[in-house]
Coordinates of C-alpha atoms and ligand atoms in Angstrom, one line a residue:
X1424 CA -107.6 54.0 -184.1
X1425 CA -111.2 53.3 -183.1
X1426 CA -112.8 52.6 -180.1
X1427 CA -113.7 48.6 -179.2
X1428 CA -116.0 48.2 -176.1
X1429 CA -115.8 44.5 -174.6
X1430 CA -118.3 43.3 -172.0
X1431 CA -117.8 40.4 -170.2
X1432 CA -121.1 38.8 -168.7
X1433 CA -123.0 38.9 -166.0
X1434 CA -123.9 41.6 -163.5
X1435 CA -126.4 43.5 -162.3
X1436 CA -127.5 47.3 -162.2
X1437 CA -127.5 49.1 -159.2
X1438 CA -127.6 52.4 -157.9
X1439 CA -128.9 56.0 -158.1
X1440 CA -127.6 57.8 -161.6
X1441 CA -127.8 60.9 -163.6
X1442 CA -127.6 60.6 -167.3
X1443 CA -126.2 63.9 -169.6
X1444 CA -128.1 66.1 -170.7
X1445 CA -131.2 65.8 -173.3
X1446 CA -129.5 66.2 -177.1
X1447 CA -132.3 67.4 -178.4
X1448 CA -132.9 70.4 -175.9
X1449 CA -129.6 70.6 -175.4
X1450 CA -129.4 71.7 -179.6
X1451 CA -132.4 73.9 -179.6
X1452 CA -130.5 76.4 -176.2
X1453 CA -127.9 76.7 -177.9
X1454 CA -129.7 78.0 -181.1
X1455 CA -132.7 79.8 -179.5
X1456 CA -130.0 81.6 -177.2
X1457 CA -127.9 82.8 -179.9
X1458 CA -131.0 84.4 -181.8
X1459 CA -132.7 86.0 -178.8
X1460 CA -132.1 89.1 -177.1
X1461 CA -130.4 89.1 -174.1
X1462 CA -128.0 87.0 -172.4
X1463 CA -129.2 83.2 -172.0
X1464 CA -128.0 80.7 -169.2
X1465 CA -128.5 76.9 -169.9
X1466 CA -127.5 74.3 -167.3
X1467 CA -127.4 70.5 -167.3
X1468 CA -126.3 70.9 -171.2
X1469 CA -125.0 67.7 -173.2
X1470 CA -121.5 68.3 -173.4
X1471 CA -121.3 65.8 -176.4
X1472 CA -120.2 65.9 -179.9
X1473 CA -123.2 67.1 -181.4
X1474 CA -123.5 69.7 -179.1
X1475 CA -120.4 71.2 -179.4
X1476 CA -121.1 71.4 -183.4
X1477 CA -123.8 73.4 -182.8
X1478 CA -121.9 75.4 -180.4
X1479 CA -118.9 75.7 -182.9
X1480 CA -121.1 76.9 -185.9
X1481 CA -122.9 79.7 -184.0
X1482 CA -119.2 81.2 -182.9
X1483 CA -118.7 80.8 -186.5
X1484 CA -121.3 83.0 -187.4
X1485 CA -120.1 86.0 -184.6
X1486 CA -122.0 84.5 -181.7
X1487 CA -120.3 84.9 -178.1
X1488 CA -120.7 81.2 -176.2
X1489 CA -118.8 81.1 -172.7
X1490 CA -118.5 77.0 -171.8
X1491 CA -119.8 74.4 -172.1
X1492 CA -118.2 74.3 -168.1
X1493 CA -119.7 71.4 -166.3
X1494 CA -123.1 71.6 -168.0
X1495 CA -123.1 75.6 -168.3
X1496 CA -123.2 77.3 -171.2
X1497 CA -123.9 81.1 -171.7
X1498 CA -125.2 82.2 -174.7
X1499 CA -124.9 86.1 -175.7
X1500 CA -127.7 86.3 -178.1
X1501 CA -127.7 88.7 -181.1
X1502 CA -131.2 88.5 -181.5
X1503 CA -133.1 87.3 -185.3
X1504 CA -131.1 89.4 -187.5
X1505 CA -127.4 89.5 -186.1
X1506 CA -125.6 86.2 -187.3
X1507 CA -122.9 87.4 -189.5
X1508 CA -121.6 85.0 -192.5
X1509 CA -119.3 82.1 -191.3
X1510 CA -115.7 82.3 -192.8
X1511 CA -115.4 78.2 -193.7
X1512 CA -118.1 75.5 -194.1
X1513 CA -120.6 74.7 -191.0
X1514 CA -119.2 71.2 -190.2
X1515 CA -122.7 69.6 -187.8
X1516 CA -120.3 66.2 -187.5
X1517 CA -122.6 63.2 -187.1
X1518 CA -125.7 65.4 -186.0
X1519 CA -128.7 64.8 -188.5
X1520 CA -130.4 67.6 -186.2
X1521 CA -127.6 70.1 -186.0
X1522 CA -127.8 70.0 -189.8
X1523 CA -131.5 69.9 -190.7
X1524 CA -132.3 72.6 -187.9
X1525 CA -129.3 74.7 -189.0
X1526 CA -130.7 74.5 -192.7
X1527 CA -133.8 75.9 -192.3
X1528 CA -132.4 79.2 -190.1
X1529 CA -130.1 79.6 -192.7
X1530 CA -132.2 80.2 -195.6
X1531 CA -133.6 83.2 -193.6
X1532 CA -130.0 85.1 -193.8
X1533 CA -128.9 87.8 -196.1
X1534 CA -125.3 85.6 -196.8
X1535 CA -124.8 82.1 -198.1
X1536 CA -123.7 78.9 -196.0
X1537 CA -122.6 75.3 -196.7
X1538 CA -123.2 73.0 -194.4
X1539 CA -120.9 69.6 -194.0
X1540 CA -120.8 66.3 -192.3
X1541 CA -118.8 63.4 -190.9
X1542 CA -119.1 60.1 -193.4
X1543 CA -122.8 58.9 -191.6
X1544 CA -124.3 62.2 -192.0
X1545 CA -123.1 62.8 -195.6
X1546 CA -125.3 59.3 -196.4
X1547 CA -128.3 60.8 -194.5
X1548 CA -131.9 61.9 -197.3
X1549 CA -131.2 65.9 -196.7
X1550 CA -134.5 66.2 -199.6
X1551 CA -137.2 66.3 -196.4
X1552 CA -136.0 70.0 -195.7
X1553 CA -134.9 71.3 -199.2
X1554 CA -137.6 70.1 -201.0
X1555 CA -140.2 72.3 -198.2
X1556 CA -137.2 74.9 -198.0
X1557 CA -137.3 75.8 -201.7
X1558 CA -141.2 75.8 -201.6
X1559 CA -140.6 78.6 -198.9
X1560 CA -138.1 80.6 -202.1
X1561 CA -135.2 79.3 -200.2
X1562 CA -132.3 78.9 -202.8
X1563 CA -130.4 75.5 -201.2
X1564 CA -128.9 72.4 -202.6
X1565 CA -127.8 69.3 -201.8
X1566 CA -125.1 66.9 -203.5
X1567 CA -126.2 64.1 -206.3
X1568 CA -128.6 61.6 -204.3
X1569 CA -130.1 64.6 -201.9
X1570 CA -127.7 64.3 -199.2
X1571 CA -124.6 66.7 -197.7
X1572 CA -123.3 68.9 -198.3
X1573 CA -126.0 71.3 -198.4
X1574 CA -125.2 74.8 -200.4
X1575 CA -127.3 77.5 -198.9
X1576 CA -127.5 80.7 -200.8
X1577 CA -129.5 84.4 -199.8
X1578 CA -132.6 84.8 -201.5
X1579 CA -134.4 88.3 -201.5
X1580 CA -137.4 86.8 -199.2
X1581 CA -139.0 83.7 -198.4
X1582 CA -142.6 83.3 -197.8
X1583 CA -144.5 80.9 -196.3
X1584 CA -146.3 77.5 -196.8
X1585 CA -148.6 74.9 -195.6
X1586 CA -146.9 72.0 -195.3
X1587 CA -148.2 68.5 -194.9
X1588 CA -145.3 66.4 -193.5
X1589 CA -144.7 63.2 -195.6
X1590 CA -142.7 61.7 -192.6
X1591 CA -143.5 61.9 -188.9
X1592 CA -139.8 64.2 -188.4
X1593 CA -139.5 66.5 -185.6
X1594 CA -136.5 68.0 -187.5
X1595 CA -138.0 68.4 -190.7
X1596 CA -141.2 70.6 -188.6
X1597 CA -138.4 72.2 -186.2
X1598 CA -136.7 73.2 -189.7
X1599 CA -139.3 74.8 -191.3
X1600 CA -140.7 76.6 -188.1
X1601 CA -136.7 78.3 -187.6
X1602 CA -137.1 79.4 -191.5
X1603 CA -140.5 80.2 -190.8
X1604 CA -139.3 83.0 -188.4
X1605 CA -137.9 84.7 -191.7
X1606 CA -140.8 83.9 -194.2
X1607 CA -143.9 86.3 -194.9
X1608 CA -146.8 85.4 -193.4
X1609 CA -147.7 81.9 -191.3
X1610 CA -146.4 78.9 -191.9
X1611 CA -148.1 75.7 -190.5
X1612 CA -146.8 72.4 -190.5
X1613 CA -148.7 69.5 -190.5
X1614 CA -147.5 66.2 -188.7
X1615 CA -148.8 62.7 -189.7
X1616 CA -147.9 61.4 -186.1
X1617 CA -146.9 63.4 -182.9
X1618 CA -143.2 64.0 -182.9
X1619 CA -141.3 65.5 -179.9
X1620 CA -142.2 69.4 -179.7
X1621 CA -139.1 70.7 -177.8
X1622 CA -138.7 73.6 -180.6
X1623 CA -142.5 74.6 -180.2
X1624 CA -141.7 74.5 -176.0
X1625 CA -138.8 76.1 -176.2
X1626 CA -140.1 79.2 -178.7
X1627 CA -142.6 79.7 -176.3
X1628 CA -140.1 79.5 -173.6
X1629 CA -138.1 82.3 -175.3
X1630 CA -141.8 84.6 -175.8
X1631 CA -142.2 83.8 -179.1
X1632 CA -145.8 83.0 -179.7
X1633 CA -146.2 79.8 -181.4
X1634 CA -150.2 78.2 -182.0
X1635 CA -150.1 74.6 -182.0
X1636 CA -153.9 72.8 -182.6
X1637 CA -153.8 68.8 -182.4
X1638 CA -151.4 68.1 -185.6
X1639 CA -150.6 71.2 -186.9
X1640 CA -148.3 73.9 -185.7
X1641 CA -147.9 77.6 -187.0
X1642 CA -145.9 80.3 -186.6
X1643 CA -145.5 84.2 -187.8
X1644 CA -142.5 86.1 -188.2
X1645 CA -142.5 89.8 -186.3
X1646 CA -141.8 89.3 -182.8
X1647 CA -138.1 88.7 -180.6
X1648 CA -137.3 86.1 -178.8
X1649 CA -136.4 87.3 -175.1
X1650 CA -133.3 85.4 -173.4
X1651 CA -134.2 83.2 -170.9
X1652 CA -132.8 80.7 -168.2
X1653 CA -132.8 77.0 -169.4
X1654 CA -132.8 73.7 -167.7
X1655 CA -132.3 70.6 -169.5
X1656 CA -132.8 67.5 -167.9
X1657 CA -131.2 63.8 -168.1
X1658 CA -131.7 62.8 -172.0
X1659 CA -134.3 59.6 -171.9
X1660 CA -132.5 58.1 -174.5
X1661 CA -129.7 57.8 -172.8
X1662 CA -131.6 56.6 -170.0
X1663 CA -133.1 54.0 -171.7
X1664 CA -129.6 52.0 -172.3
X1665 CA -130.1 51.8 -168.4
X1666 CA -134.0 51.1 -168.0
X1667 CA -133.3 48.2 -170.7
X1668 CA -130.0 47.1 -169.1
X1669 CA -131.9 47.2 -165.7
X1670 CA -134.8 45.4 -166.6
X1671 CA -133.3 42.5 -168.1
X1672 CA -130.9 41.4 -165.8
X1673 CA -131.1 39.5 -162.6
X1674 CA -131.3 41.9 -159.3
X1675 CA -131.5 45.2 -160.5
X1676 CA -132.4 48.5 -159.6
X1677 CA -131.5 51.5 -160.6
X1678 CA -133.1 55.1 -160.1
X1679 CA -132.1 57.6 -162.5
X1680 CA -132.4 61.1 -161.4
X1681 CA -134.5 63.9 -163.1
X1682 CA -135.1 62.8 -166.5
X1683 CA -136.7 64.7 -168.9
X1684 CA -140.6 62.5 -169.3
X1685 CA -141.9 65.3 -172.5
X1686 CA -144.9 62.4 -173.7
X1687 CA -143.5 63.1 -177.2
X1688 CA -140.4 61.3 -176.3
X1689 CA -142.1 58.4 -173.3
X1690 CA -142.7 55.8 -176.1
X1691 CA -140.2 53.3 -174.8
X1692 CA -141.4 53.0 -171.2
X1693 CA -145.2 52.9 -172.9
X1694 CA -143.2 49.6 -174.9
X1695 CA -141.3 48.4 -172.5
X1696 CA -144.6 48.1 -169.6
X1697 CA -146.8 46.5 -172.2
X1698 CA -143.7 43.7 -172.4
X1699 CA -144.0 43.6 -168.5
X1700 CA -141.2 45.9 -167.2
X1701 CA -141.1 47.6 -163.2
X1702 CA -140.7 51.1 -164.2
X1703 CA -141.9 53.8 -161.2
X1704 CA -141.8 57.2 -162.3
X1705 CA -141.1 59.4 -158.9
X1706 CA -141.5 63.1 -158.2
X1707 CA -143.0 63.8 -160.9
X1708 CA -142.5 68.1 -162.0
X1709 CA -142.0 70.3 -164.5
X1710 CA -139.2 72.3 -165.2
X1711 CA -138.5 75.1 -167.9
X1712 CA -141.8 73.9 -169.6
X1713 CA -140.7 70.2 -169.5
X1714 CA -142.0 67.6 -167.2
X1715 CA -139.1 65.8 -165.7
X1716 CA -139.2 62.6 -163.1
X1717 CA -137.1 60.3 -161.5
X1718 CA -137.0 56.7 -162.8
X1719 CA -137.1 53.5 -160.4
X1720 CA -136.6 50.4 -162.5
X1721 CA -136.0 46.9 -161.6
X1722 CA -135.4 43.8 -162.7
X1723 CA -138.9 42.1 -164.1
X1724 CA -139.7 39.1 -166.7
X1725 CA -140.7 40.5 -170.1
X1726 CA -142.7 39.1 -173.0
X1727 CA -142.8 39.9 -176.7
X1728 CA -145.1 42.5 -177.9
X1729 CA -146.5 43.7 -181.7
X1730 CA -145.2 47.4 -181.0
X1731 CA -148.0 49.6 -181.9
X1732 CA -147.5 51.9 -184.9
X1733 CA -148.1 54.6 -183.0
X1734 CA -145.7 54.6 -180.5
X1735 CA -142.6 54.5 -182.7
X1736 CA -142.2 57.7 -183.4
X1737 CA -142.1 58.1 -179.4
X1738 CA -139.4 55.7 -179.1
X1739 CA -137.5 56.8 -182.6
X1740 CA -134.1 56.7 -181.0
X1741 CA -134.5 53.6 -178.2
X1742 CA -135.2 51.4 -180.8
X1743 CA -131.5 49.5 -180.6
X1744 CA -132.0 49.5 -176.7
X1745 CA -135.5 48.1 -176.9
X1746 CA -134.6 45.3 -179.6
X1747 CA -132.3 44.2 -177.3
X1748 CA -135.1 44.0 -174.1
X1749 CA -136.8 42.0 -176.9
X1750 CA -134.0 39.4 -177.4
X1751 CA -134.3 39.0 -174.0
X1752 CA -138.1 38.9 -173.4
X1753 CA -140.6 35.4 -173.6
X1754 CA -141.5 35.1 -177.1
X1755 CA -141.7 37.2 -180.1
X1756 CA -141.6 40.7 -180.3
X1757 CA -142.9 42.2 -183.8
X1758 CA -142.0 46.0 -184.4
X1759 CA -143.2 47.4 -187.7
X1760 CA -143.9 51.0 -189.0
X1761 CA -140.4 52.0 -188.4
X1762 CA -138.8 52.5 -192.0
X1763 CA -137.6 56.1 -190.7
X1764 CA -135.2 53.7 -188.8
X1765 CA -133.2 53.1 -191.9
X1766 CA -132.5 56.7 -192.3
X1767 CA -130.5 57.0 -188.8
X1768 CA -127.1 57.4 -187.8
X1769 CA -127.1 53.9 -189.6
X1770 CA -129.7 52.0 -191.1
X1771 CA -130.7 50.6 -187.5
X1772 CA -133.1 48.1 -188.9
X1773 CA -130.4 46.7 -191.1
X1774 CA -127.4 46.5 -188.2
X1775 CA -129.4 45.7 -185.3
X1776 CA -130.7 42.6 -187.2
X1777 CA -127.0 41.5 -188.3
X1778 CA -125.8 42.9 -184.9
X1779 CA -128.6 40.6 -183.0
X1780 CA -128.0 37.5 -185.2
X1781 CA -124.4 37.9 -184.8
X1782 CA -124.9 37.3 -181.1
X1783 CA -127.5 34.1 -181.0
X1784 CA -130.7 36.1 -181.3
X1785 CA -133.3 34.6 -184.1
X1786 CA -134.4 37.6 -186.0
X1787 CA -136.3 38.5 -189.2
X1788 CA -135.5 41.6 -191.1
X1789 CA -138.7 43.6 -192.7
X1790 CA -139.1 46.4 -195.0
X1791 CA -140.3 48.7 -192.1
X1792 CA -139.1 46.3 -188.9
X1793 CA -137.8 43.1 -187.9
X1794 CA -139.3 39.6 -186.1
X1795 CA -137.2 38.8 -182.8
X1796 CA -137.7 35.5 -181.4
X1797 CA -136.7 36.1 -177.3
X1798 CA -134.4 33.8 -175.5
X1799 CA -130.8 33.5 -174.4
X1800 CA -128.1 35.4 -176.0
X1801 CA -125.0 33.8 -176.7
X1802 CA -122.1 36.3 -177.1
X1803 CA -119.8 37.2 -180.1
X1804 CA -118.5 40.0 -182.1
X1805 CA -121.0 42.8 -183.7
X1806 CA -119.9 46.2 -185.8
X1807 CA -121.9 48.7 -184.6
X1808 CA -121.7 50.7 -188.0
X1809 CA -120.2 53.8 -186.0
X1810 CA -123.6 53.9 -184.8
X1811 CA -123.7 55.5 -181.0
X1812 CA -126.9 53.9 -180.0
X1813 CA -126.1 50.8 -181.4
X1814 CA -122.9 50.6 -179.3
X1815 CA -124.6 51.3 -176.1
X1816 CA -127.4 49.1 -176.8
X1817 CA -125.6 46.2 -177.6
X1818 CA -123.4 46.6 -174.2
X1819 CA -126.5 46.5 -172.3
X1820 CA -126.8 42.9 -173.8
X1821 CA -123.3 41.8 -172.1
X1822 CA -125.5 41.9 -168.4
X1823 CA -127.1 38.4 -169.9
X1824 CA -125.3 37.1 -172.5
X1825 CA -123.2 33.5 -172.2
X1826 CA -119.9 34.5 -173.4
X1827 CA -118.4 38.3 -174.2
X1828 CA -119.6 40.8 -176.4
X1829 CA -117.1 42.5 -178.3
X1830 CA -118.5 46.0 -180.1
X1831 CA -116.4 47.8 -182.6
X1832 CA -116.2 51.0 -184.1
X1833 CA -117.5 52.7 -180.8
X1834 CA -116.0 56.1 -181.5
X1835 CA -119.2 57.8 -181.6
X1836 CA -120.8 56.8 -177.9
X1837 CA -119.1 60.6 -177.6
X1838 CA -121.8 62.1 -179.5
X1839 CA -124.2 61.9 -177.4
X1840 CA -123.3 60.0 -174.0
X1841 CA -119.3 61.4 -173.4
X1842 CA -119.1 59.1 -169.9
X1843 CA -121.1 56.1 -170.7
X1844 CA -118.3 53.7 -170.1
X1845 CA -117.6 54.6 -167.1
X1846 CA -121.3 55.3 -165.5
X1847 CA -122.0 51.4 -167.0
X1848 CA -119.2 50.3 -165.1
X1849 CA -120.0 52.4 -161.8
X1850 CA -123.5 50.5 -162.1
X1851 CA -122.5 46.7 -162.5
X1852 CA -121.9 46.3 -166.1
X1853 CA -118.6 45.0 -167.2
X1854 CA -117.5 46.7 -169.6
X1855 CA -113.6 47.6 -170.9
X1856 CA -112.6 49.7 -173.7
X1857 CA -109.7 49.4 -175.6
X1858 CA -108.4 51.5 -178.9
X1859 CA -107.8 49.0 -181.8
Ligands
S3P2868 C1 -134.6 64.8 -183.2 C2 -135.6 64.2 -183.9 C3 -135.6 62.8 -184.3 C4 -134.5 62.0 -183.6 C5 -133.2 62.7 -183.5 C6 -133.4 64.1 -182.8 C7 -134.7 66.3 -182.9 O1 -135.3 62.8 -185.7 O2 -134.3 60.8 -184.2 O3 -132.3 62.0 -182.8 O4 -134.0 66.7 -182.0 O5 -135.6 66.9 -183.5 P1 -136.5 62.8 -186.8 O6 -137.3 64.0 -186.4 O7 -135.9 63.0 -188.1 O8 -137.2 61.5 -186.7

């Protein structure tokens, strides 16, 4: 059985929201708690899929978790050295960050690992980490092709490197800087584009020095990391299904409460105000080392845009949501520089083009992007490859579309947005679900 989400047009946005927790924070408490010292208290945690992987392997490897309970989560850490070796494989499900993350803290351990994933995941290039990892001394493998599962096996030290990213990947850096804590001297990674630095905040968050100078970050093994009390906010990917959905259709306005605004992660509301959108940020604040705001969007007209380059890796996950706003805008919108796209849960560039023509939009499929010619949607069936962004994205595109939108294979919303059917639906969009 699988999941079918069917919108039926029309509607409007309304209302004041709170999205789930931020994925990516959400990850990095649950692994920073389990290797400080102390007891750590996270609130406003994602509750989905991923998460709970995460959750799941730590316990595996001797680590006492009490919740998730509404968002709570307490993490008895046993500090750098105190993970003990996990009796089956590490299974990270559909979480490219779980695994990559997990990879790079598990070369640092005296016992070996493997590390598995759901049918996506097993697809996903796994050479970005091993390739640095083994550089480091790290004994890990992967199957034929470089992807899952990845064999991890103790190595009597691992020292450290200077590494140049070939890829703008904050997983790749956040990788290297967890196997860095176990590696002789200072590593420093190099970025060729600012990536999101939650692992660098959240280190520093947990007393563990960390020097960061314009593109490059270091780090040297030799100090704890302290428990601490964390705060994730609202996830702005998961916002931006709403900001999109908001901003394209007729009378809306929706606020969504405490969101998390880190600049590495703001591209899409730096895309979507070039194209023309009403986006407010309110009470502006920071909290746990993140700045957080409220969002006011409303309906506005948009207009197609070349995306800068630079903003991509900004936007890396709203990419689905913002081709949509681009189906709906005046004109064409041209995004390019996005081949890490193809790389994703699915290959987004790939399935939002068929998923887009497949519903009356004129697009053009690139090497590293897509052409979308802007105008009225017309409806119709689309497989969203078991791709959670993808799903949400195209149910945003129901609010203004001429006949249904039927999206398949939506099993894996749950990944990352557990109640995004029924939030949608609390908000103005119509949306069922049925099990096919
Ligand atoms: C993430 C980094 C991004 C992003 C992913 C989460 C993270 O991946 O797409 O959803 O938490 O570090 P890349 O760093 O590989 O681009």
């Amino acid at each position: 059985m699988s999941k079918r989400f069917n919108i039926h047009p029309g509607g409007s946005l309304k209302g004041v929201i709170r999205v789930p927790g931020d994925k990516s924070m959400s990850h990095r408490s649950v692994i920073f708690g389990a290797l400080a010292e102390g007891i750590t208290h996270v609130s406003g945690l994602l509750e989905g899929e991923d998460v709970l992987a995460t959750i799941a392997a730590f316990r595996a490897m001797g680590v006492n978790i009490e919740g998730p309970d509404d968002g709570r989560l307490v993490v008895h850490g046993v500090g750098l050295k105190g993970l003990q070796k996990p009796q089956h494989d590490l299974d990270m499900g559909n979480s490219g960050t779980a695994m990559r993350l997990l990879s790079g803290l598990l070369c640092g351990q005296n016992f070996s690992s493997r590390l598995v994933g759901d049918k996506s995941l097993s697809e996903r290039p796994m050479r970005r980490v091993v390739d640095p990892l083994t550089e480091m001394g790290a004994k890990i493998s992967t199957a034929v092709g470089g992807t899952p599962p990845l064999q991890i096996d103790p190595v009597s030290g691992l020292h450290a490197i200077d590494y140049k990213m070939p890829m703008a990947s904050a997983q790749v850096k956040s990788c290297l800087l967890l196997a860095a804590l176990y590696a002789q001297g200072k590593t420093c990674v190099t970025e060729p584009a600012p990536t999101r630095d939650h692992t660098e905040r959240m280190l520093r968050g947990f007393d563990y020095p960390v020097y960061s100078d314009g593109d490059r970050v270091c780090l040297e093994p030799g100090f704890h990391l302290a428990a601490t009390d964390m705060t994730v906010p609202g996830d702005i990917s998961s916002a931006a299904f709403f900001i999109v959905g908001a901003s394209i259709s007729k009378a809306s306005r929706i606020e969504i409460i405490n969101v998390g605004v880190n600049p590495t992660r703001t591209g899409i509301l730096l895309v979507l105000n070039q194209m023309g959108a009403d986006i407010e940020l309110k009470n502006e604040r920071v909290i746990g080392g993140e700045p957080v705001a409220d969002l006011v969007v409303q309906s506005a007209p948009l207009h197609g845009i070349h995306i800068d380059e630079r903003h991509v890796p900004l936007a890396i996950d709203e990419f689905p949501a913002i081709l949509v706003a681009a189906a709906c805008a005046t004109g064409e919108t041209v995004l390019s520089g996005a081949e890490e796209l193809r790389v994703k849960e699915s290959d987004r560039i790939a399935v939002m083009a068929r998923g887009l023509s497949d519903i009356g939009v004129d697009v053009s499929e690139t090497s590293d992007g897509m052409r979308v010619q802007g105008g009225q949607i017309r409806g119709g069936a689309v497989d969203s490859h078991g791709d959670h962004r993808i799903a949400m994205a195209f149910a945003m595109a129901g609010l203004v579309s001429d006949a249904d939108i039927q999206i398949d294979d939506c099993d894996n919303v749950a990944t990352s947005f557990p109640d995004f059917h029924s939030l949608a639906k609390s908000c103005g969009l119509h949306i069922t679900v049925t099990d096919i």
